[in-house]
Tab-separated table of C-alpha atoms and ligand atoms in Angstrom:
chain	number	residue	atom	x	y	z
A	1	MET	CA	-30.236	14.130	-226.439
A	2	HIS	CA	-31.070	17.811	-226.349
A	3	PRO	CA	-28.028	19.826	-227.229
A	4	PHE	CA	-28.322	21.846	-223.998
A	5	VAL	CA	-28.527	18.937	-221.672
A	6	GLY	CA	-25.415	18.821	-219.588
A	7	THR	CA	-23.725	21.822	-221.383
A	8	GLY	CA	-24.548	24.297	-218.624
A	9	ILE	CA	-25.396	26.788	-221.354
A	10	PRO	CA	-28.418	28.870	-220.452
A	11	ARG	CA	-31.125	28.919	-223.125
A	12	PRO	CA	-31.902	32.455	-224.437
A	13	ASN	CA	-35.592	33.038	-223.759
A	14	SER	CA	-36.263	29.313	-223.958
A	15	VAL	CA	-37.818	27.759	-227.037
A	16	ALA	CA	-41.025	29.547	-227.963
A	17	ASP	CA	-44.040	31.569	-227.150
A	18	ARG	CA	-47.174	29.696	-228.018
A	19	GLN	CA	-49.851	32.029	-229.105
A	20	SER	CA	-53.130	31.408	-230.979
A	21	GLY	CA	-53.740	27.824	-229.968
A	22	MET	CA	-51.160	25.342	-231.050
A	23	THR	CA	-49.404	27.588	-233.642
A	24	MET	CA	-45.943	28.598	-232.707
A	25	MET	CA	-45.671	32.300	-233.596
A	26	LYS	CA	-42.362	33.447	-232.245
A	27	LEU	CA	-39.099	31.606	-231.649
A	28	THR	CA	-35.925	33.028	-230.123
A	29	ILE	CA	-32.785	31.107	-230.733
A	30	ARG	CA	-29.106	31.745	-230.362
A	31	ARG	CA	-27.604	33.661	-233.253
A	32	PRO	CA	-26.903	31.213	-236.066
A	33	ASP	CA	-23.721	30.619	-238.027
A	34	ASP	CA	-23.240	29.525	-241.655
A	35	TRP	CA	-20.820	26.680	-241.988
A	36	HIS	CA	-20.318	26.933	-245.776
A	37	LEU	CA	-20.496	30.331	-247.514
A	38	HIS	CA	-19.274	31.930	-250.670
A	39	LEU	CA	-18.612	35.686	-250.258
A	40	ARG	CA	-16.537	36.087	-253.483
A	41	ASP	CA	-14.417	39.252	-253.853
A	42	GLY	CA	-14.651	42.720	-255.349
A	43	ALA	CA	-18.075	44.038	-256.305
A	44	ILE	CA	-19.965	40.833	-255.395
A	45	LEU	CA	-18.355	40.757	-251.962
A	46	GLN	CA	-19.498	44.368	-251.454
A	47	ALA	CA	-23.031	43.371	-252.377
A	48	VAL	CA	-23.427	40.146	-250.383
A	49	ALA	CA	-21.377	40.604	-247.201
A	50	GLY	CA	-24.153	42.496	-245.445
A	51	GLU	CA	-26.743	39.919	-246.470
A	52	THR	CA	-25.081	37.253	-244.378
A	53	ALA	CA	-23.971	39.600	-241.564
A	54	ARG	CA	-27.561	40.665	-240.930
A	55	HIS	CA	-28.493	37.326	-239.320
A	56	PHE	CA	-25.348	35.333	-238.925
A	57	ASP	CA	-22.499	35.938	-236.515
A	58	ARG	CA	-19.913	33.725	-238.181
A	59	ALA	CA	-19.479	31.787	-241.405
A	60	ILE	CA	-16.906	29.416	-242.780
A	61	ILE	CA	-15.705	31.236	-245.882
A	62	MET	CA	-15.016	29.212	-249.025
A	63	PRO	CA	-11.600	29.784	-250.551
A	64	ASN	CA	-12.484	29.203	-254.242
A	65	LEU	CA	-11.539	32.614	-255.470
A	66	VAL	CA	-9.505	33.091	-258.656
A	67	PRO	CA	-6.733	32.510	-257.818
A	68	PRO	CA	-7.716	30.448	-254.749
A	69	VAL	CA	-6.925	31.274	-251.082
A	70	ARG	CA	-4.010	28.923	-250.712
A	71	THR	CA	-1.805	30.189	-247.917
A	72	ALA	CA	-2.106	31.760	-244.464
A	73	ALA	CA	-1.138	35.061	-246.017
A	74	ASP	CA	-3.902	34.783	-248.672
A	75	ALA	CA	-6.429	33.934	-246.021
A	76	SER	CA	-5.425	36.801	-243.797
A	77	ALA	CA	-5.591	39.326	-246.723
A	78	TYR	CA	-8.989	37.994	-247.775
A	79	ARG	CA	-10.273	38.180	-244.237
A	80	ASP	CA	-9.344	41.916	-244.188
A	81	ARG	CA	-11.172	42.504	-247.465
A	82	ILE	CA	-14.261	40.847	-246.017
A	83	LEU	CA	-14.175	42.856	-242.870
A	84	ALA	CA	-13.783	46.011	-244.947
A	85	ALA	CA	-16.834	45.078	-247.044
A	86	LEU	CA	-19.140	44.752	-244.035
A	87	PRO	CA	-21.778	47.414	-243.351
A	88	ALA	CA	-20.874	49.810	-240.519
A	89	GLY	CA	-21.628	48.258	-237.103
A	90	ALA	CA	-21.936	44.671	-238.411
A	91	ALA	CA	-20.606	42.157	-235.868
A	92	PHE	CA	-19.588	39.331	-238.166
A	93	THR	CA	-16.594	37.067	-237.925
A	94	PRO	CA	-15.374	35.387	-241.097
A	95	LEU	CA	-13.875	31.948	-240.256
A	96	MET	CA	-11.363	31.559	-243.004
A	97	THR	CA	-10.374	28.344	-244.923
A	98	LEU	CA	-7.474	27.334	-247.147
A	99	TYR	CA	-7.820	25.779	-250.532
A	100	LEU	CA	-6.068	22.446	-250.408
A	101	THR	CA	-3.720	21.776	-253.423
A	102	GLU	CA	-1.220	19.100	-254.046
A	103	ASP	CA	1.410	21.644	-253.138
A	104	THR	CA	-0.107	22.830	-249.832
A	105	ASP	CA	2.614	23.100	-247.217
A	106	PRO	CA	1.731	21.407	-243.979
A	107	ALA	CA	3.844	23.931	-241.957
A	108	ASP	CA	1.944	26.856	-243.460
A	109	VAL	CA	-1.364	25.178	-242.591
A	110	ALA	CA	-0.177	24.526	-239.032
A	111	ARG	CA	0.929	28.108	-238.610
A	112	ALA	CA	-2.363	29.439	-240.046
A	113	HIS	CA	-4.261	27.315	-237.517
A	114	ALA	CA	-1.968	28.234	-234.608
A	115	GLU	CA	-2.387	31.932	-235.295
A	116	GLY	CA	-6.143	31.593	-235.441
A	117	ILE	CA	-6.326	32.611	-239.106
A	118	VAL	CA	-7.949	29.463	-240.493
A	119	HIS	CA	-10.597	27.203	-239.074
A	120	ALA	CA	-10.712	24.565	-241.844
A	121	VAL	CA	-9.023	23.399	-245.047
A	122	LYS	CA	-11.163	22.745	-248.108
A	123	LEU	CA	-10.752	19.785	-250.356
A	124	TYR	CA	-12.072	20.178	-253.906
A	125	PRO	CA	-11.474	17.243	-256.164
A	126	ALA	CA	-9.982	18.901	-259.311
A	127	GLY	CA	-12.718	20.060	-261.633
A	128	ALA	CA	-15.662	19.202	-259.343
A	129	THR	CA	-17.237	22.679	-259.228
A	130	THR	CA	-16.804	26.396	-259.729
A	131	ASN	CA	-13.148	27.441	-259.607
A	132	SER	CA	-11.852	24.009	-258.593
A	133	ALA	CA	-9.122	23.596	-261.268
A	134	SER	CA	-6.364	23.800	-258.654
A	135	GLY	CA	-7.999	20.982	-256.627
A	136	VAL	CA	-6.639	17.526	-255.869
A	137	ARG	CA	-6.102	14.767	-258.362
A	138	ASP	CA	-3.637	12.536	-256.489
A	139	PHE	CA	-4.828	11.971	-252.923
A	140	ASP	CA	-1.456	10.508	-251.867
A	141	ARG	CA	0.035	13.970	-252.290
A	142	ILE	CA	-2.106	15.592	-249.613
A	143	GLN	CA	-1.503	12.873	-247.011
A	144	PRO	CA	1.177	14.845	-245.173
A	145	VAL	CA	-1.194	17.849	-244.800
A	146	LEU	CA	-3.966	15.530	-243.627
A	147	GLU	CA	-1.723	14.011	-240.986
A	148	THR	CA	-0.733	17.500	-239.752
A	149	MET	CA	-4.374	18.417	-239.609
A	150	ALA	CA	-5.322	15.344	-237.703
A	151	LYS	CA	-2.581	16.114	-235.170
A	152	ILE	CA	-3.709	19.686	-234.557
A	153	GLY	CA	-7.459	18.992	-234.816
A	154	LEU	CA	-8.031	21.128	-237.924
A	155	THR	CA	-11.154	20.221	-239.886
A	156	LEU	CA	-11.136	19.039	-243.507
A	157	CYS	CA	-14.171	20.359	-245.388
A	158	VAL	CA	-14.916	18.101	-248.370
A	159	HIS	CA	-16.649	18.759	-251.610
A	160	GLY	CA	-17.848	15.177	-251.936
A	161	GLU	CA	-18.167	14.448	-255.647
A	162	VAL	CA	-15.987	12.401	-257.996
A	163	THR	CA	-15.249	14.133	-261.261
A	164	ASP	CA	-14.918	11.096	-263.448
A	165	THR	CA	-16.767	11.758	-266.655
A	166	GLU	CA	-17.904	8.096	-266.690
A	167	VAL	CA	-19.909	8.641	-263.533
A	168	ASP	CA	-23.393	10.077	-263.899
A	169	ILE	CA	-23.709	13.521	-262.310
A	170	PHE	CA	-26.546	12.326	-260.063
A	171	ASP	CA	-24.319	9.518	-258.713
A	172	ARG	CA	-21.164	11.495	-258.135
A	173	GLU	CA	-21.718	12.041	-254.357
A	174	ALA	CA	-22.580	8.378	-253.584
A	175	VAL	CA	-19.573	7.178	-255.614
A	176	PHE	CA	-17.290	9.624	-253.841
A	177	LEU	CA	-18.186	8.207	-250.417
A	178	ASP	CA	-17.045	4.758	-251.362
A	179	ARG	CA	-14.107	5.529	-253.628
A	180	VAL	CA	-12.577	8.547	-251.847
A	181	LEU	CA	-14.037	9.613	-248.548
A	182	GLU	CA	-14.147	6.313	-246.655
A	183	PRO	CA	-10.562	5.310	-247.621
A	184	LEU	CA	-9.427	8.850	-246.714
A	185	ARG	CA	-11.139	8.610	-243.354
A	186	GLN	CA	-9.765	5.210	-242.613
A	187	ARG	CA	-6.279	6.413	-243.369
A	188	ASN	CA	-6.905	9.463	-241.096
A	189	PRO	CA	-9.199	8.275	-238.342
A	190	GLU	CA	-8.445	11.317	-236.051
A	191	LEU	CA	-9.121	13.850	-238.742
A	192	PRO	CA	-12.216	16.023	-238.149
A	193	ILE	CA	-14.286	15.911	-241.405
A	194	THR	CA	-17.163	17.916	-242.685
A	195	LEU	CA	-18.920	16.426	-245.702
A	196	GLU	CA	-20.281	19.522	-247.184
A	197	HIS	CA	-23.688	20.136	-248.793
A	198	VAL	CA	-24.916	16.590	-248.458
A	199	THR	CA	-27.441	15.935	-251.240
A	200	THR	CA	-28.221	12.180	-251.064
A	201	ARG	CA	-29.665	9.568	-248.708
A	202	GLU	CA	-26.248	7.835	-249.035
A	203	GLY	CA	-24.561	10.994	-247.816
A	204	VAL	CA	-26.884	11.228	-244.864
A	205	ASP	CA	-26.326	7.624	-243.922
A	206	TYR	CA	-22.569	8.112	-244.265
A	207	VAL	CA	-22.487	11.086	-242.003
A	208	ARG	CA	-24.838	9.551	-239.464
A	209	ASP	CA	-22.880	6.197	-239.202
A	210	ALA	CA	-19.237	6.931	-239.912
A	211	PRO	CA	-16.833	6.384	-237.014
A	212	GLY	CA	-14.819	9.389	-235.866
A	213	ARG	CA	-15.369	13.137	-235.951
A	214	VAL	CA	-17.599	13.238	-239.049
A	215	ALA	CA	-20.282	15.824	-239.625
A	216	GLY	CA	-22.284	17.025	-242.643
A	217	THR	CA	-23.586	20.367	-243.655
A	218	ILE	CA	-26.960	20.727	-245.444
A	219	THR	CA	-27.936	23.703	-247.538
A	220	THR	CA	-31.170	25.588	-247.395
A	221	HIS	CA	-32.003	24.963	-251.048
A	222	HIS	CA	-31.435	21.152	-250.929
A	223	LEU	CA	-34.056	21.017	-248.256
A	224	ILE	CA	-36.533	22.632	-250.664
A	225	ILE	CA	-35.783	21.681	-254.236
A	226	ASN	CA	-35.371	18.435	-256.138
A	227	ARG	CA	-34.207	17.873	-259.676
A	228	ASN	CA	-37.600	18.543	-261.148
A	229	HIS	CA	-37.319	22.193	-259.988
A	230	ILE	CA	-34.319	22.521	-262.229
A	231	LEU	CA	-35.561	20.547	-265.239
A	232	ALA	CA	-39.329	20.170	-265.489
A	233	GLY	CA	-41.275	22.682	-267.512
A	234	GLY	CA	-38.204	24.560	-268.687
A	235	ILE	CA	-34.674	24.743	-267.547
A	236	ARG	CA	-34.198	26.933	-264.485
A	237	PRO	CA	-30.667	28.041	-264.084
A	238	HIS	CA	-31.157	29.708	-260.699
A	239	TYR	CA	-31.819	26.214	-259.186
A	240	TYR	CA	-28.668	24.755	-260.678
A	241	CYS	CA	-25.889	24.240	-258.164
A	242	LEU	CA	-23.369	21.616	-257.287
A	243	PRO	CA	-23.798	19.012	-256.013
A	244	VAL	CA	-26.938	19.083	-258.262
A	245	ALA	CA	-30.278	18.549	-256.521
A	246	LYS	CA	-31.374	14.921	-256.698
A	247	ARG	CA	-34.758	13.033	-256.551
A	248	ASP	CA	-37.225	13.970	-254.001
A	249	THR	CA	-36.552	10.816	-251.959
A	250	HIS	CA	-33.119	12.321	-251.300
A	251	ARG	CA	-34.493	15.705	-250.461
A	252	ARG	CA	-36.811	14.068	-247.879
A	253	ALA	CA	-33.801	12.186	-246.322
A	254	LEU	CA	-32.057	15.574	-245.998
A	255	VAL	CA	-35.103	17.097	-244.243
A	256	ASP	CA	-35.269	14.069	-241.929
A	257	ALA	CA	-31.549	14.473	-241.091
A	258	ALA	CA	-31.691	18.267	-240.611
A	259	THR	CA	-34.757	18.110	-238.381
A	260	SER	CA	-33.688	14.980	-236.461
A	261	GLY	CA	-31.791	16.846	-233.781
A	262	ASN	CA	-28.626	14.652	-234.595
A	263	PRO	CA	-25.709	17.059	-233.859
A	264	ARG	CA	-23.769	15.649	-236.866
A	265	PHE	CA	-26.024	17.685	-239.187
A	266	PHE	CA	-25.919	21.498	-239.375
A	267	LEU	CA	-26.467	24.425	-241.697
A	268	GLY	CA	-24.064	25.376	-244.379
A	269	THR	CA	-26.036	27.412	-246.815
A	270	ASP	CA	-23.557	27.209	-249.630
A	271	SER	CA	-25.016	30.559	-250.691
A	272	ALA	CA	-23.023	31.065	-253.911
A	273	PRO	CA	-23.774	34.248	-255.720
A	274	HIS	CA	-23.122	34.632	-259.456
A	275	VAL	CA	-24.449	37.530	-261.457
A	276	ASP	CA	-27.473	36.762	-263.613
A	277	ALA	CA	-25.437	37.021	-266.855
A	278	LEU	CA	-23.357	34.088	-265.739
A	279	LYS	CA	-26.312	31.999	-264.591
A	280	GLU	CA	-28.617	32.667	-267.473
A	281	SER	CA	-26.215	31.468	-270.102
A	282	GLY	CA	-25.584	28.586	-272.550
A	283	CYS	CA	-23.138	27.306	-269.932
A	284	GLY	CA	-24.517	28.651	-266.708
A	285	CYS	CA	-22.505	28.734	-263.392
A	286	ALA	CA	-23.481	26.442	-260.483
A	287	GLY	CA	-24.712	28.135	-257.360
A	288	CYS	CA	-27.868	29.267	-255.561
A	289	PHE	CA	-27.821	32.647	-253.656
A	290	THR	CA	-29.728	32.073	-250.407
A	291	ALA	CA	-28.110	34.360	-247.861
A	292	THR	CA	-30.973	36.884	-247.758
A	293	ASN	CA	-33.871	34.662	-247.086
A	294	THR	CA	-32.265	31.513	-245.666
A	295	LEU	CA	-33.713	31.777	-242.151
A	296	SER	CA	-37.212	32.335	-243.456
A	297	CYS	CA	-36.891	29.364	-245.655
A	298	LEU	CA	-35.498	27.164	-242.920
A	299	ALA	CA	-38.196	28.150	-240.397
A	300	GLN	CA	-40.731	27.065	-242.894
A	301	VAL	CA	-39.125	23.744	-243.608
A	302	PHE	CA	-38.705	22.981	-239.824
A	303	GLU	CA	-42.306	24.051	-239.187
A	304	ALA	CA	-43.646	21.826	-241.970
A	305	ALA	CA	-41.701	18.932	-240.428
A	306	GLY	CA	-43.146	19.693	-236.993
A	307	ALA	CA	-39.617	20.327	-235.749
A	308	LEU	CA	-39.321	24.105	-235.065
A	309	GLU	CA	-37.767	23.488	-231.694
A	310	ARG	CA	-34.841	21.776	-233.490
A	311	ILE	CA	-33.921	24.646	-235.766
A	312	GLU	CA	-31.701	26.072	-233.079
A	313	GLY	CA	-29.546	22.982	-232.909
A	314	PHE	CA	-29.299	22.893	-236.728
A	315	ALA	CA	-28.514	26.602	-237.261
A	316	SER	CA	-26.795	27.674	-234.097
A	317	LEU	CA	-25.433	24.755	-231.882
A	318	HIS	CA	-24.327	21.726	-233.732
A	319	GLY	CA	-21.884	23.607	-236.015
A	320	PRO	CA	-19.920	25.316	-233.196
A	321	ALA	CA	-19.675	22.001	-231.366
A	322	HIS	CA	-18.131	20.316	-234.408
A	323	TYR	CA	-15.611	23.099	-234.930
A	324	GLY	CA	-14.742	23.288	-231.201
A	325	LEU	CA	-16.203	26.779	-230.773
A	326	ALA	CA	-18.810	28.132	-228.310
A	327	PRO	CA	-22.249	28.946	-229.588
A	328	ASN	CA	-22.827	32.696	-230.226
A	329	ALA	CA	-23.930	34.799	-227.223
A	330	GLY	CA	-26.588	36.749	-228.989
A	331	SER	CA	-29.961	35.757	-230.230
A	332	ILE	CA	-32.419	36.236	-233.059
A	333	THR	CA	-36.182	36.041	-232.936
A	334	LEU	CA	-38.129	34.448	-235.761
A	335	THR	CA	-41.802	35.611	-236.055
A	336	ARG	CA	-44.488	34.029	-238.052
A	337	GLN	CA	-46.392	36.822	-239.974
A	338	GLU	CA	-50.000	36.814	-241.004
A	339	THR	CA	-49.110	37.730	-244.592
A	340	PRO	CA	-46.200	36.602	-246.726
A	341	VAL	CA	-42.800	38.232	-246.077
A	342	ALA	CA	-41.507	40.187	-249.021
A	343	TYR	CA	-37.988	39.691	-250.309
A	344	PRO	CA	-36.483	41.253	-253.393
A	345	ALA	CA	-36.202	39.034	-256.393
A	346	LYS	CA	-32.638	40.258	-256.988
A	347	ILE	CA	-29.994	42.211	-255.202
A	348	ASP	CA	-27.844	44.640	-257.104
A	349	SER	CA	-24.013	44.602	-257.407
A	350	LYS	CA	-21.684	46.796	-259.435
A	351	ASP	CA	-21.150	43.671	-261.641
A	352	GLY	CA	-24.875	43.219	-262.223
A	353	PRO	CA	-27.938	41.781	-260.493
A	354	ILE	CA	-27.841	38.571	-258.478
A	355	THR	CA	-31.049	36.520	-258.296
A	356	LEU	CA	-32.206	35.556	-254.804
A	357	PHE	CA	-33.243	31.861	-254.337
A	358	ASP	CA	-36.981	31.457	-254.845
A	359	PRO	CA	-38.356	28.643	-252.692
A	360	GLY	CA	-41.417	28.484	-254.835
A	361	PHE	CA	-43.879	29.010	-251.937
A	362	ASP	CA	-44.741	32.027	-249.737
A	363	LEU	CA	-42.547	32.581	-246.751
A	364	PHE	CA	-44.174	33.640	-243.500
A	365	TRP	CA	-41.282	33.638	-241.051
A	366	SER	CA	-39.047	36.665	-240.660
A	367	VAL	CA	-36.249	37.637	-238.413
A	368	THR	CA	-37.820	40.421	-236.333
A	369	ASP	CA	-35.299	41.041	-233.623
A	370	GLY	CA	-31.886	40.066	-232.434
A	371	THR	CA	-29.073	40.814	-229.982
A	372	HIS	CA	-25.380	40.444	-230.558
A	373	HIS	CA	-22.973	39.783	-227.676
A	374	HIS	CA	-24.598	39.984	-224.216
A	375	GLY	CA	-27.670	41.786	-225.170
A	376	GLU	CA	-26.750	44.727	-227.377
A	377	THR	CA	-29.431	45.096	-230.044
A	378	ALA	CA	-28.520	44.009	-233.517
B	401	NCD	C1	-20.094	26.923	-255.632
B	401	NCD	C2	-19.605	28.196	-256.236
B	401	NCD	O1	-20.242	28.791	-257.039
B	401	NCD	O2	-18.537	28.639	-255.822
B	401	NCD	N1	-21.205	26.491	-256.463
B	401	NCD	C3	-22.187	25.620	-256.113
B	401	NCD	O3	-23.032	25.329	-256.943
B	401	NCD	N2	-22.380	25.254	-254.850
B	401	NCD	C4	-19.091	25.884	-255.534
B	401	NCD	C5	-19.377	24.761	-254.638
B	401	NCD	O4	-19.549	24.854	-253.388
B	401	NCD	O5	-19.491	23.684	-255.212
B	402	ZN	ZN1	-19.996	25.839	-251.931
């Protein structure tokens, strides 16, 4: 069903102008949101905040700082630092999350939710990814928090990988679904769950078919790269992220899911900046930085799939519906250019350069226009 059917929400400028025969050249959609974003802190936050705020109105902000964002007080202080890092005039709302530990206090979580400070709680299995050492080992210990969250309707965002060294890194998502996520969901059937950065066909199938309030985010880069991009013809650290990109069959399943119109799938870029020195290293950090060119990349992916009219659902409508929020009031216009759109290879930060994700093909779509709330120009 089309996401607008029965919602009573007027469509901004409808779907598209068709110019030059059958080629869609311009597309105006509601302003998008990013449902999984790393903004970091300090110098990197200063460098990247404006990159997301340029096109996105809201983002779910990951709490994996060092030390992590664990309490309502931490989240509120971090939110203030993000707001202070935004360029003048930016209209961007960070949606804060708490980092779930075995010591998280259910009462603090409930208070943070009631006061509108947090919009989700993030579950990292201990050791699964960047800065996840304080994550969960014993899932029984988080059951009281999960019960509170289910009661108040607060979403659990899940990094879905087991960390068992016996399990091959390419299988860690699929194994997590069986061993951890499905038992957790069955124990908490009312809990809203976001399986983040889905990278496998098994993950897509799980999100599509699981009973209850289950959704999945898909990143920009996992729609574009497979594991060959990381490993064939030389090791390319800027394509290394977690969960690691899989075989192309999985990438194609992700494209099918993202472009299907199924409201359980929506954009979470997982834009995860690390300075080049930490990526181009003997033990490089995981994360692709995609904030700057994400919408150009996505438009190209959706166009290639013959599904441009579904990009709005994926980027702007399905996410708010899952999180119980209204879609943004403003819009953006994507325009297909005659010549490739130029993006910088890197952006600068006071800690060093950060390499922008290179999709490996020319990008022709750019964001040419936009409004914020009720028609002010962006
Ligand atoms: C993220 C990071 O760098 O914080 N890295 C990544 O590869 N996605 C952590 C995460 O989301 O797993
Ligand atoms: Zn992430």
